[in-house]
Amino acid sequence: MRKAQFSEPAPKTLDAIKRVLGPAGWKAPQDASRYFEDPRGHFRGQASLIALPASTTQVAEIVRLCAANSIGIVPYSGGTGVVAGQLSIDSDNAIVVSLERMNKLRHLSVDDSVIVVEAGCILENVHAAAQDHDMMFPLNMASKGSCCIGGNLATNAGGIQVLRYGNARDLCLGVEAVLPDGTVLDELSPLHKNNTGYDLRHLLIGSEGTLGIITAATLKLKPQDPETSTACLAIGSPANGLAVFQEMKRHLGDSISAVELMRGLGLTLVVSKFPGLRPPFAQTPDWAILLEASGTLGLGDRMHAALGACFDMDLLTDAVVAQSQSQRDSLWALRENTPAANRMAGAFCNSDTSVPLSHIDDFVKDTLQAIFDIHPNVQINSYGHLGDGNIHHNVLPPTGVSKTEFVSANPGIIDAVRLAINDVTQKHNGSISAEHGIGRLKTNDLETYASAARYDTLKRIKAALDPKSIMNPGALIR
């Protein structure tokens, strides 16, 4: 990780920013500890001021003041990022700009199938607003109750329905953003076709706040499907899971919205950490997949026919099909509580990589072997999005050993495991960051594994749009 240098804000500049925001629009660092917390407890942020703008105009004025005085800005959304993209970890000179007060639903059109929301809107609230009009916003993830649309777009978040609906960028038609000089870019029109040069929306989406601050977005809505079918399936290996997925596609087509891979170890772990959850099978399998499809009436019958075909092909050893919304929620709770269970069990390394679907089985085998070569007694909980190739490896200490004592007794093991996973990912033509971004945690990894042409182009874009490097300095590109 490389250190970022910030100019120390002069008191008169901080006073000017406070005047723009008003008494309710800022917090002193000592009164705002939650803005410095890392969800996984690996880092601690710093800042000279927490700015809480209530409008795009205020964001623009703050950015202009920071640009004129070369002050670093760290955009803050829901605080759920796990690569330190929202944390200044090397200096307290930065200003954190949180958009939590900008949480209005500006417009919803069923005819255009869009909803226009401000960046501080919590994802789950967007779901609720769409549902009130018998529509849905498909972006979904475990942190939906706290993550915000601005951060979802800035990191091009993925989640559990990428297979059918795509990443955050695929669900966004337009953005409003404040650029590094304070200029407001207003491109919220719900156009599906706009072939007038560079697509600035896509340049900002996934830029992790390094090219500007997204303040609002026009998001795609979809009609609610009349029927949903959810099944948890016991399989012998990721290869079996992929074969099940291919067979299910032949029966269900594009109605499949999620195919989540879970290791048996993970099922046992999440049930042990969350006593309210129950294991789906009488005997825990080596692997399982959670599969969900939504579509027209009769989908449930097609799901049962597809599962029957999989049993006939000896691809499944057991299956549980949800018979109610409550049962569906219980199955999903096993998957959605897995990250928390990993943290509770002392996971010391968490990966976020993707490989082509055809490589998943070999990728998992090779990664597990590479990690066991480093330490044969660790536990590895592998899970992720089988349908889009995004697999997470969570490495835990041996049974009965705490994270603190294990890491202390094995100096350097975190970096060794992380690099081993990256090397196997590269071997299988994958990406070292599938959905969480680069942040400040992976800047060195990006330099190491990105092609020279790609990395140089990223630096050129950053230099062109943010020549003073005030926008989230130290994130993505050092």
Short mmCIF file of C-alpha atoms in Angstrom, two decimals:
data_model
loop_
_atom_site.label_atom_id
_atom_site.label_comp_id
_atom_site.label_asym_id
_atom_site.label_seq_id
_atom_site.Cartn_x
_atom_site.Cartn_y
_atom_site.Cartn_z
CA MET A 1 0.00 0.00 0.00
CA ARG A 2 1.37 3.44 -0.97
CA LYS A 3 0.99 6.55 1.15
CA ALA A 4 -0.93 9.54 -0.18
CA GLN A 5 0.18 13.09 0.57
CA PHE A 6 -2.44 15.75 1.32
CA SER A 7 -2.09 19.49 1.78
CA GLU A 8 -2.97 20.51 5.33
CA PRO A 9 -6.18 22.58 5.20
CA ALA A 10 -5.70 26.15 6.41
CA PRO A 11 -8.09 27.17 9.21
CA LYS A 12 -9.63 29.83 6.97
CA THR A 13 -10.40 27.22 4.31
CA LEU A 14 -12.03 24.92 6.85
CA ASP A 15 -14.06 27.88 8.12
CA ALA A 16 -15.17 28.67 4.55
CA ILE A 17 -16.30 25.05 4.06
CA LYS A 18 -18.23 25.16 7.34
CA ARG A 19 -20.00 28.35 6.23
CA VAL A 20 -21.09 26.67 3.01
CA LEU A 21 -22.50 23.71 4.95
CA GLY A 22 -24.09 25.51 7.89
CA PRO A 23 -24.07 24.30 11.52
CA ALA A 24 -25.80 20.97 10.73
CA GLY A 25 -23.59 20.22 7.77
CA TRP A 26 -20.27 19.25 9.33
CA LYS A 27 -18.70 17.32 12.17
CA ALA A 28 -15.35 17.50 13.89
CA PRO A 29 -13.28 14.29 13.68
CA GLN A 30 -13.53 13.65 17.41
CA ASP A 31 -17.32 13.58 17.09
CA ALA A 32 -17.45 11.30 14.06
CA SER A 33 -15.63 8.06 14.76
CA ARG A 34 -17.95 5.94 12.62
CA TYR A 35 -16.57 7.55 9.46
CA PHE A 36 -13.16 6.07 10.25
CA GLU A 37 -14.21 2.46 10.79
CA ASP A 38 -13.32 -0.40 8.44
CA PRO A 39 -15.98 -3.17 8.27
CA ARG A 40 -13.28 -5.84 8.63
CA GLY A 41 -11.28 -3.98 11.26
CA HIS A 42 -8.07 -3.85 9.20
CA PHE A 43 -7.72 -0.05 8.95
CA ARG A 44 -8.53 3.17 10.75
CA GLY A 45 -9.38 6.33 8.83
CA GLN A 46 -8.47 9.95 9.56
CA ALA A 47 -9.67 13.40 8.49
CA SER A 48 -9.57 17.06 9.39
CA LEU A 49 -13.32 17.53 8.88
CA ILE A 50 -16.45 15.54 8.03
CA ALA A 51 -18.54 17.44 5.50
CA LEU A 52 -22.24 16.56 5.22
CA PRO A 53 -23.60 18.48 2.21
CA ALA A 54 -27.36 18.56 1.64
CA SER A 55 -27.32 19.49 -2.06
CA THR A 56 -25.30 19.18 -5.23
CA THR A 57 -24.67 22.93 -5.05
CA GLN A 58 -23.00 22.52 -1.66
CA VAL A 59 -20.90 19.60 -2.95
CA ALA A 60 -19.74 21.75 -5.87
CA GLU A 61 -18.80 24.67 -3.60
CA ILE A 62 -16.82 22.37 -1.30
CA VAL A 63 -14.96 20.83 -4.23
CA ARG A 64 -14.12 24.26 -5.65
CA LEU A 65 -12.68 25.34 -2.31
CA CYS A 66 -10.65 22.14 -2.02
CA ALA A 67 -9.40 22.42 -5.59
CA ALA A 68 -8.28 26.00 -5.06
CA ASN A 69 -6.34 24.98 -1.96
CA SER A 70 -5.14 21.51 -3.04
CA ILE A 71 -7.00 19.71 -0.27
CA GLY A 72 -7.74 16.00 -0.60
CA ILE A 73 -11.36 14.82 -0.64
CA VAL A 74 -12.40 11.32 0.43
CA PRO A 75 -15.98 10.59 -0.72
CA TYR A 76 -17.97 8.54 1.80
CA SER A 77 -21.10 6.54 1.05
CA GLY A 78 -22.47 3.79 3.30
CA GLY A 79 -19.06 2.86 4.70
CA THR A 80 -19.42 -0.80 3.70
CA GLY A 81 -16.42 -0.96 1.36
CA VAL A 82 -13.76 -3.49 2.33
CA VAL A 83 -10.70 -2.19 0.44
CA ALA A 84 -10.27 1.12 2.33
CA GLY A 85 -11.56 3.19 -0.57
CA GLN A 86 -13.55 5.36 1.85
CA LEU A 87 -10.78 5.79 4.42
CA SER A 88 -7.80 8.14 4.51
CA ILE A 89 -5.38 5.90 6.38
CA ASP A 90 -2.10 7.81 6.07
CA SER A 91 -3.00 11.42 6.83
CA ASP A 92 -5.55 13.44 8.79
CA ASN A 93 -5.39 16.31 6.30
CA ALA A 94 -8.17 15.03 4.06
CA ILE A 95 -11.80 16.10 4.19
CA VAL A 96 -14.37 13.32 4.24
CA VAL A 97 -17.45 14.22 2.17
CA SER A 98 -20.41 12.06 3.16
CA LEU A 99 -23.57 12.27 1.04
CA GLU A 100 -25.88 10.73 3.66
CA ARG A 101 -28.05 13.86 3.81
CA MET A 102 -28.55 13.71 0.05
CA ASN A 103 -31.02 10.83 0.21
CA LYS A 104 -34.06 12.03 -1.72
CA LEU A 105 -36.03 10.16 -4.35
CA ARG A 106 -36.22 12.85 -7.02
CA HIS A 107 -38.41 11.12 -9.60
CA LEU A 108 -39.94 7.76 -10.54
CA SER A 109 -41.46 6.96 -13.93
CA VAL A 110 -43.13 3.65 -14.64
CA ASP A 111 -43.41 4.57 -18.33
CA ASP A 112 -39.64 5.16 -18.56
CA SER A 113 -38.95 2.33 -16.09
CA VAL A 114 -36.55 4.54 -14.12
CA ILE A 115 -36.04 5.97 -10.68
CA VAL A 116 -33.89 9.06 -10.06
CA VAL A 117 -32.32 9.08 -6.62
CA GLU A 118 -29.63 11.01 -4.80
CA ALA A 119 -26.36 9.30 -3.99
CA GLY A 120 -27.06 8.98 -0.27
CA CYS A 121 -30.14 6.79 -0.78
CA ILE A 122 -29.76 3.44 0.95
CA LEU A 123 -30.12 0.56 -1.51
CA GLU A 124 -32.90 -1.13 0.46
CA ASN A 125 -34.92 2.10 0.40
CA VAL A 126 -34.62 2.19 -3.39
CA HIS A 127 -35.96 -1.39 -3.44
CA ALA A 128 -38.94 -0.30 -1.31
CA ALA A 129 -39.71 2.74 -3.48
CA ALA A 130 -39.70 0.60 -6.62
CA GLN A 131 -41.87 -2.06 -4.96
CA ASP A 132 -44.50 0.56 -4.15
CA HIS A 133 -45.02 0.85 -7.92
CA ASP A 134 -44.92 -2.92 -8.58
CA MET A 135 -41.40 -2.55 -9.95
CA MET A 136 -37.98 -3.70 -8.79
CA PHE A 137 -34.42 -2.39 -8.80
CA PRO A 138 -32.34 -5.55 -9.32
CA LEU A 139 -29.06 -4.59 -7.63
CA ASN A 140 -28.95 -6.64 -4.43
CA MET A 141 -26.36 -7.62 -1.84
CA ALA A 142 -26.01 -8.51 1.82
CA SER A 143 -25.23 -4.89 2.80
CA LYS A 144 -28.41 -3.52 1.17
CA GLY A 145 -29.61 -2.10 4.48
CA SER A 146 -26.63 0.22 4.84
CA CYS A 147 -24.84 0.63 1.49
CA CYS A 148 -25.78 3.66 -0.62
CA ILE A 149 -26.31 4.21 -4.33
CA GLY A 150 -23.35 6.59 -4.67
CA GLY A 151 -20.95 3.97 -3.36
CA ASN A 152 -22.65 1.21 -5.34
CA LEU A 153 -21.96 3.13 -8.54
CA ALA A 154 -18.52 4.43 -7.58
CA THR A 155 -17.36 0.85 -7.02
CA ASN A 156 -19.52 -0.72 -9.76
CA ALA A 157 -20.96 -3.06 -7.15
CA GLY A 158 -21.98 -6.58 -8.14
CA GLY A 159 -23.97 -8.65 -5.68
CA ILE A 160 -26.18 -11.67 -6.05
CA GLN A 161 -28.08 -10.93 -9.28
CA VAL A 162 -25.27 -9.96 -11.66
CA LEU A 163 -25.95 -13.11 -13.67
CA ARG A 164 -29.31 -11.86 -14.91
CA TYR A 165 -29.17 -8.10 -14.55
CA GLY A 166 -25.50 -7.13 -14.62
CA ASN A 167 -23.35 -4.96 -12.33
CA ALA A 168 -24.30 -1.52 -11.06
CA ARG A 169 -23.16 0.12 -14.30
CA ASP A 170 -25.58 -2.04 -16.29
CA LEU A 171 -28.47 -0.71 -14.19
CA CYS A 172 -27.64 3.00 -14.50
CA LEU A 173 -28.78 5.20 -17.40
CA GLY A 174 -27.32 8.48 -16.23
CA VAL A 175 -25.52 10.34 -13.46
CA GLU A 176 -25.17 13.74 -11.93
CA ALA A 177 -21.67 14.34 -10.60
CA VAL A 178 -19.34 17.04 -9.36
CA LEU A 179 -16.02 16.96 -11.23
CA PRO A 180 -12.63 17.73 -9.62
CA ASP A 181 -12.78 21.46 -10.47
CA GLY A 182 -16.29 21.84 -9.02
CA THR A 183 -18.13 21.67 -12.35
CA VAL A 184 -21.50 19.91 -12.14
CA LEU A 185 -22.08 17.26 -14.81
CA ASP A 186 -25.85 16.80 -15.20
CA GLU A 187 -26.65 13.78 -17.36
CA LEU A 188 -29.70 12.28 -15.67
CA SER A 189 -31.82 11.88 -18.79
CA PRO A 190 -33.34 8.37 -19.01
CA LEU A 191 -32.15 7.84 -22.57
CA HIS A 192 -31.26 4.32 -23.66
CA LYS A 193 -29.55 5.66 -26.78
CA ASN A 194 -27.17 8.62 -26.65
CA ASN A 195 -24.30 8.19 -29.10
CA THR A 196 -22.61 11.58 -28.67
CA GLY A 197 -19.06 10.71 -27.80
CA TYR A 198 -17.37 9.36 -24.70
CA ASP A 199 -19.80 7.87 -22.20
CA LEU A 200 -18.94 9.94 -19.13
CA ARG A 201 -21.39 7.98 -17.02
CA HIS A 202 -19.35 4.81 -17.44
CA LEU A 203 -16.11 6.70 -16.82
CA LEU A 204 -17.38 7.78 -13.40
CA ILE A 205 -18.99 4.45 -12.51
CA GLY A 206 -16.30 2.21 -11.07
CA SER A 207 -13.82 5.09 -10.66
CA GLU A 208 -14.01 4.82 -6.83
CA GLY A 209 -14.44 8.55 -6.39
CA THR A 210 -11.11 9.34 -8.05
CA LEU A 211 -12.61 11.29 -10.97
CA GLY A 212 -15.52 13.05 -9.27
CA ILE A 213 -18.34 12.67 -6.77
CA ILE A 214 -21.56 11.09 -8.02
CA THR A 215 -24.45 13.03 -6.45
CA ALA A 216 -27.48 11.44 -8.15
CA ALA A 217 -28.32 8.73 -10.64
CA THR A 218 -31.02 7.55 -13.00
CA LEU A 219 -31.49 3.84 -12.38
CA LYS A 220 -33.29 1.18 -14.41
CA LEU A 221 -36.37 -0.47 -12.97
CA LYS A 222 -37.78 -3.84 -13.98
CA PRO A 223 -41.31 -5.24 -13.66
CA GLN A 224 -41.77 -7.59 -10.73
CA ASP A 225 -41.89 -11.22 -11.78
CA PRO A 226 -45.07 -13.06 -10.74
CA GLU A 227 -43.27 -16.19 -9.60
CA THR A 228 -39.94 -16.96 -7.93
CA SER A 229 -38.43 -20.35 -7.19
CA THR A 230 -35.47 -20.88 -4.85
CA ALA A 231 -33.57 -24.11 -4.25
CA CYS A 232 -30.53 -25.16 -2.24
CA LEU A 233 -28.75 -28.04 -3.96
CA ALA A 234 -26.15 -30.46 -2.59
CA ILE A 235 -23.31 -31.15 -5.04
CA GLY A 236 -19.95 -32.90 -4.99
CA SER A 237 -17.73 -30.19 -6.48
CA PRO A 238 -17.73 -26.80 -8.21
CA ALA A 239 -17.55 -28.74 -11.50
CA ASN A 240 -20.85 -30.39 -10.62
CA GLY A 241 -22.24 -26.98 -9.78
CA LEU A 242 -21.30 -25.63 -13.18
CA ALA A 243 -22.88 -28.67 -14.87
CA VAL A 244 -26.07 -28.10 -12.85
CA PHE A 245 -26.06 -24.44 -13.90
CA GLN A 246 -25.76 -25.38 -17.58
CA GLU A 247 -28.58 -27.92 -17.32
CA MET A 248 -30.81 -25.48 -15.45
CA LYS A 249 -30.21 -22.86 -18.15
CA ARG A 250 -31.51 -25.29 -20.74
CA HIS A 251 -34.77 -25.53 -18.82
CA LEU A 252 -35.12 -22.05 -17.36
CA GLY A 253 -33.17 -19.80 -19.75
CA ASP A 254 -32.58 -16.21 -18.69
CA SER A 255 -34.99 -16.46 -15.76
CA ILE A 256 -32.11 -17.64 -13.54
CA SER A 257 -31.07 -14.65 -11.43
CA ALA A 258 -28.60 -16.15 -8.95
CA VAL A 259 -26.36 -19.20 -8.65
CA GLU A 260 -24.39 -18.99 -5.41
CA LEU A 261 -21.64 -21.49 -4.60
CA MET A 262 -21.12 -22.44 -0.94
CA ARG A 263 -18.67 -24.86 0.62
CA GLY A 264 -19.92 -27.35 3.23
CA LEU A 265 -17.50 -25.82 5.72
CA GLY A 266 -19.22 -22.48 5.19
CA LEU A 267 -22.68 -23.90 5.82
CA THR A 268 -21.48 -25.41 9.09
CA LEU A 269 -19.75 -22.18 10.05
CA VAL A 270 -22.69 -19.85 9.42
CA VAL A 271 -25.11 -22.11 11.32
CA SER A 272 -22.70 -22.26 14.26
CA LYS A 273 -22.36 -18.47 14.42
CA PHE A 274 -26.06 -17.74 13.87
CA PRO A 275 -28.04 -20.18 16.04
CA GLY A 276 -31.33 -19.02 14.51
CA LEU A 277 -30.31 -20.54 11.17
CA ARG A 278 -30.82 -24.20 10.40
CA PRO A 279 -28.74 -26.43 8.12
CA PRO A 280 -30.61 -27.13 4.87
CA PHE A 281 -29.57 -30.79 4.64
CA ALA A 282 -29.57 -33.70 7.08
CA GLN A 283 -25.97 -34.40 6.07
CA THR A 284 -23.73 -31.46 5.17
CA PRO A 285 -22.39 -31.88 1.61
CA ASP A 286 -18.91 -30.96 0.41
CA TRP A 287 -20.44 -28.17 -1.67
CA ALA A 288 -23.83 -26.63 -2.31
CA ILE A 289 -25.38 -24.08 -4.63
CA LEU A 290 -28.23 -21.70 -3.91
CA LEU A 291 -30.15 -21.18 -7.14
CA GLU A 292 -32.97 -18.73 -7.72
CA ALA A 293 -35.08 -18.01 -10.79
CA SER A 294 -37.91 -15.56 -11.37
CA GLY A 295 -40.33 -15.31 -14.27
CA THR A 296 -43.80 -16.03 -15.56
CA LEU A 297 -46.35 -18.27 -13.89
CA GLY A 298 -45.44 -21.93 -14.14
CA LEU A 299 -41.78 -21.30 -13.36
CA GLY A 300 -41.95 -23.54 -10.29
CA ASP A 301 -43.05 -26.49 -12.40
CA ARG A 302 -40.16 -25.90 -14.80
CA MET A 303 -37.75 -25.68 -11.84
CA HIS A 304 -38.89 -29.10 -10.57
CA ALA A 305 -38.52 -30.60 -14.04
CA ALA A 306 -35.01 -29.16 -14.31
CA LEU A 307 -34.02 -30.53 -10.92
CA GLY A 308 -35.36 -33.92 -11.92
CA ALA A 309 -33.12 -33.88 -14.98
CA CYS A 310 -30.12 -33.02 -12.78
CA PHE A 311 -30.87 -35.92 -10.46
CA ASP A 312 -31.16 -38.24 -13.47
CA MET A 313 -27.69 -37.09 -14.55
CA ASP A 314 -26.30 -37.77 -11.03
CA LEU A 315 -25.33 -34.12 -10.63
CA LEU A 316 -27.19 -33.67 -7.33
CA THR A 317 -27.19 -35.63 -4.07
CA ASP A 318 -29.97 -33.65 -2.36
CA ALA A 319 -32.22 -30.65 -2.96
CA VAL A 320 -34.36 -28.34 -0.84
CA VAL A 321 -36.91 -26.19 -2.65
CA ALA A 322 -38.46 -23.27 -0.76
CA GLN A 323 -42.23 -23.55 -0.40
CA SER A 324 -42.82 -20.07 1.00
CA GLN A 325 -41.25 -16.65 1.27
CA SER A 326 -40.18 -17.49 4.81
CA GLN A 327 -38.35 -20.58 3.61
CA ARG A 328 -36.79 -18.58 0.78
CA ASP A 329 -35.55 -15.99 3.27
CA SER A 330 -34.10 -18.74 5.46
CA LEU A 331 -32.11 -20.20 2.57
CA TRP A 332 -30.80 -16.80 1.56
CA ALA A 333 -29.86 -16.03 5.18
CA LEU A 334 -27.32 -18.86 4.98
CA ARG A 335 -25.57 -17.08 2.11
CA GLU A 336 -26.02 -13.48 3.23
CA ASN A 337 -24.69 -14.09 6.75
CA THR A 338 -21.60 -15.90 5.51
CA PRO A 339 -19.34 -12.79 5.42
CA ALA A 340 -20.27 -11.96 9.02
CA ALA A 341 -19.69 -15.57 10.07
CA ASN A 342 -16.22 -15.44 8.51
CA ARG A 343 -15.38 -12.30 10.51
CA MET A 344 -16.72 -13.82 13.71
CA ALA A 345 -14.59 -16.93 13.13
CA GLY A 346 -11.42 -14.84 12.71
CA ALA A 347 -10.85 -14.79 8.95
CA PHE A 348 -7.46 -13.14 8.36
CA CYS A 349 -7.56 -13.03 4.56
CA ASN A 350 -10.57 -12.41 2.31
CA SER A 351 -10.30 -12.52 -1.46
CA ASP A 352 -12.44 -11.07 -4.23
CA THR A 353 -11.36 -12.51 -7.57
CA SER A 354 -13.07 -13.70 -10.73
CA VAL A 355 -12.17 -16.22 -13.42
CA PRO A 356 -13.90 -17.51 -16.55
CA LEU A 357 -16.64 -19.99 -15.67
CA SER A 358 -14.80 -22.80 -17.43
CA HIS A 359 -11.86 -22.31 -15.02
CA ILE A 360 -13.79 -22.28 -11.73
CA ASP A 361 -13.23 -25.88 -10.69
CA ASP A 362 -9.49 -25.84 -11.43
CA PHE A 363 -9.19 -22.35 -9.93
CA VAL A 364 -10.70 -23.53 -6.64
CA LYS A 365 -8.51 -26.64 -6.54
CA ASP A 366 -5.33 -24.71 -7.37
CA THR A 367 -6.08 -21.95 -4.88
CA LEU A 368 -6.79 -24.33 -2.01
CA GLN A 369 -3.55 -26.19 -2.76
CA ALA A 370 -1.55 -22.96 -2.92
CA ILE A 371 -2.91 -21.83 0.46
CA PHE A 372 -2.36 -25.21 2.12
CA ASP A 373 1.22 -25.13 0.80
CA ILE A 374 1.70 -21.98 2.88
CA HIS A 375 0.08 -23.45 5.99
CA PRO A 376 -1.52 -26.92 5.94
CA ASN A 377 -3.76 -26.42 8.97
CA VAL A 378 -5.72 -23.31 8.03
CA GLN A 379 -9.43 -23.49 7.23
CA ILE A 380 -10.68 -22.16 3.90
CA ASN A 381 -14.28 -21.13 3.36
CA SER A 382 -14.77 -20.65 -0.38
CA TYR A 383 -18.02 -19.25 -1.68
CA GLY A 384 -19.27 -16.79 -4.25
CA HIS A 385 -21.20 -16.15 -7.42
CA LEU A 386 -20.85 -19.27 -9.55
CA GLY A 387 -22.94 -17.74 -12.32
CA ASP A 388 -20.46 -14.93 -13.00
CA GLY A 389 -17.18 -16.53 -11.90
CA ASN A 390 -16.66 -14.37 -8.80
CA ILE A 391 -15.27 -16.63 -6.06
CA HIS A 392 -14.32 -15.46 -2.56
CA HIS A 393 -11.76 -17.40 -0.52
CA ASN A 394 -11.86 -16.68 3.21
CA VAL A 395 -8.91 -18.09 5.13
CA LEU A 396 -9.32 -18.78 8.85
CA PRO A 397 -6.91 -19.97 11.56
CA PRO A 398 -6.85 -23.64 12.51
CA THR A 399 -9.67 -24.80 14.77
CA GLY A 400 -9.22 -23.57 18.34
CA VAL A 401 -6.68 -20.85 17.46
CA SER A 402 -7.61 -17.16 17.54
CA LYS A 403 -6.87 -14.80 14.68
CA THR A 404 -4.57 -12.66 16.83
CA GLU A 405 -2.40 -15.48 18.08
CA PHE A 406 -2.25 -17.18 14.68
CA VAL A 407 -1.20 -14.06 12.77
CA SER A 408 1.32 -13.19 15.50
CA ALA A 409 2.84 -16.65 15.30
CA ASN A 410 2.96 -16.56 11.48
CA PRO A 411 4.30 -13.14 10.44
CA GLY A 412 3.76 -12.34 6.79
CA ILE A 413 1.10 -14.98 6.28
CA ILE A 414 -1.62 -12.50 5.28
CA ASP A 415 0.39 -11.11 2.37
CA ALA A 416 1.63 -14.57 1.42
CA VAL A 417 -1.91 -15.94 1.16
CA ARG A 418 -3.21 -12.87 -0.65
CA LEU A 419 -0.45 -12.99 -3.25
CA ALA A 420 -0.88 -16.74 -3.70
CA ILE A 421 -4.56 -16.22 -4.51
CA ASN A 422 -3.67 -13.41 -6.93
CA ASP A 423 -1.09 -15.57 -8.69
CA VAL A 424 -3.55 -18.41 -9.17
CA THR A 425 -6.15 -15.91 -10.38
CA GLN A 426 -3.75 -14.56 -12.99
CA LYS A 427 -2.85 -18.11 -14.05
CA HIS A 428 -6.53 -18.69 -14.81
CA ASN A 429 -6.95 -15.42 -16.78
CA GLY A 430 -8.92 -13.77 -13.99
CA SER A 431 -9.22 -10.43 -12.25
CA ILE A 432 -7.75 -9.59 -8.83
CA SER A 433 -10.84 -7.53 -7.99
CA ALA A 434 -14.22 -8.76 -9.14
CA GLU A 435 -16.67 -6.52 -7.28
CA HIS A 436 -15.09 -4.71 -4.31
CA GLY A 437 -12.70 -2.45 -6.22
CA ILE A 438 -9.06 -1.52 -5.60
CA GLY A 439 -9.37 1.15 -2.90
CA ARG A 440 -6.16 1.65 -0.95
CA LEU A 441 -5.72 -2.00 -0.08
CA LYS A 442 -4.93 -3.24 -3.59
CA THR A 443 -3.03 -0.36 -5.22
CA ASN A 444 0.22 -2.33 -5.26
CA ASP A 445 -1.59 -5.40 -6.58
CA LEU A 446 -3.08 -3.38 -9.43
CA GLU A 447 0.38 -2.16 -10.42
CA THR A 448 1.70 -5.72 -10.31
CA TYR A 449 -1.05 -7.54 -12.18
CA ALA A 450 -2.51 -4.96 -14.59
CA SER A 451 -0.99 -4.75 -18.04
CA ALA A 452 1.31 -1.79 -18.64
CA ALA A 453 -1.08 -0.41 -21.27
CA ARG A 454 -4.07 -0.60 -18.94
CA TYR A 455 -2.30 0.93 -15.96
CA ASP A 456 -0.80 3.73 -18.02
CA THR A 457 -4.22 4.56 -19.48
CA LEU A 458 -5.75 4.70 -15.99
CA LYS A 459 -3.04 7.15 -14.89
CA ARG A 460 -3.55 9.32 -17.99
CA ILE A 461 -7.29 9.57 -17.38
CA LYS A 462 -6.73 10.45 -13.73
CA ALA A 463 -4.16 13.13 -14.61
CA ALA A 464 -6.40 14.64 -17.28
CA LEU A 465 -9.52 14.96 -15.14
CA ASP A 466 -7.94 15.49 -11.72
CA PRO A 467 -4.54 17.13 -12.30
CA LYS A 468 -4.22 18.19 -8.65
CA SER A 469 -5.11 14.67 -7.49
CA ILE A 470 -7.56 15.88 -4.87
CA MET A 471 -10.23 13.26 -5.58
CA ASN A 472 -9.76 10.33 -3.21
CA PRO A 473 -5.97 10.55 -3.45
CA GLY A 474 -4.24 7.27 -2.75
CA ALA A 475 -7.21 5.17 -3.87
CA LEU A 476 -7.04 3.08 -7.05
CA ILE A 477 -3.90 4.84 -8.30
CA ARG A 478 -1.24 6.02 -5.90
#
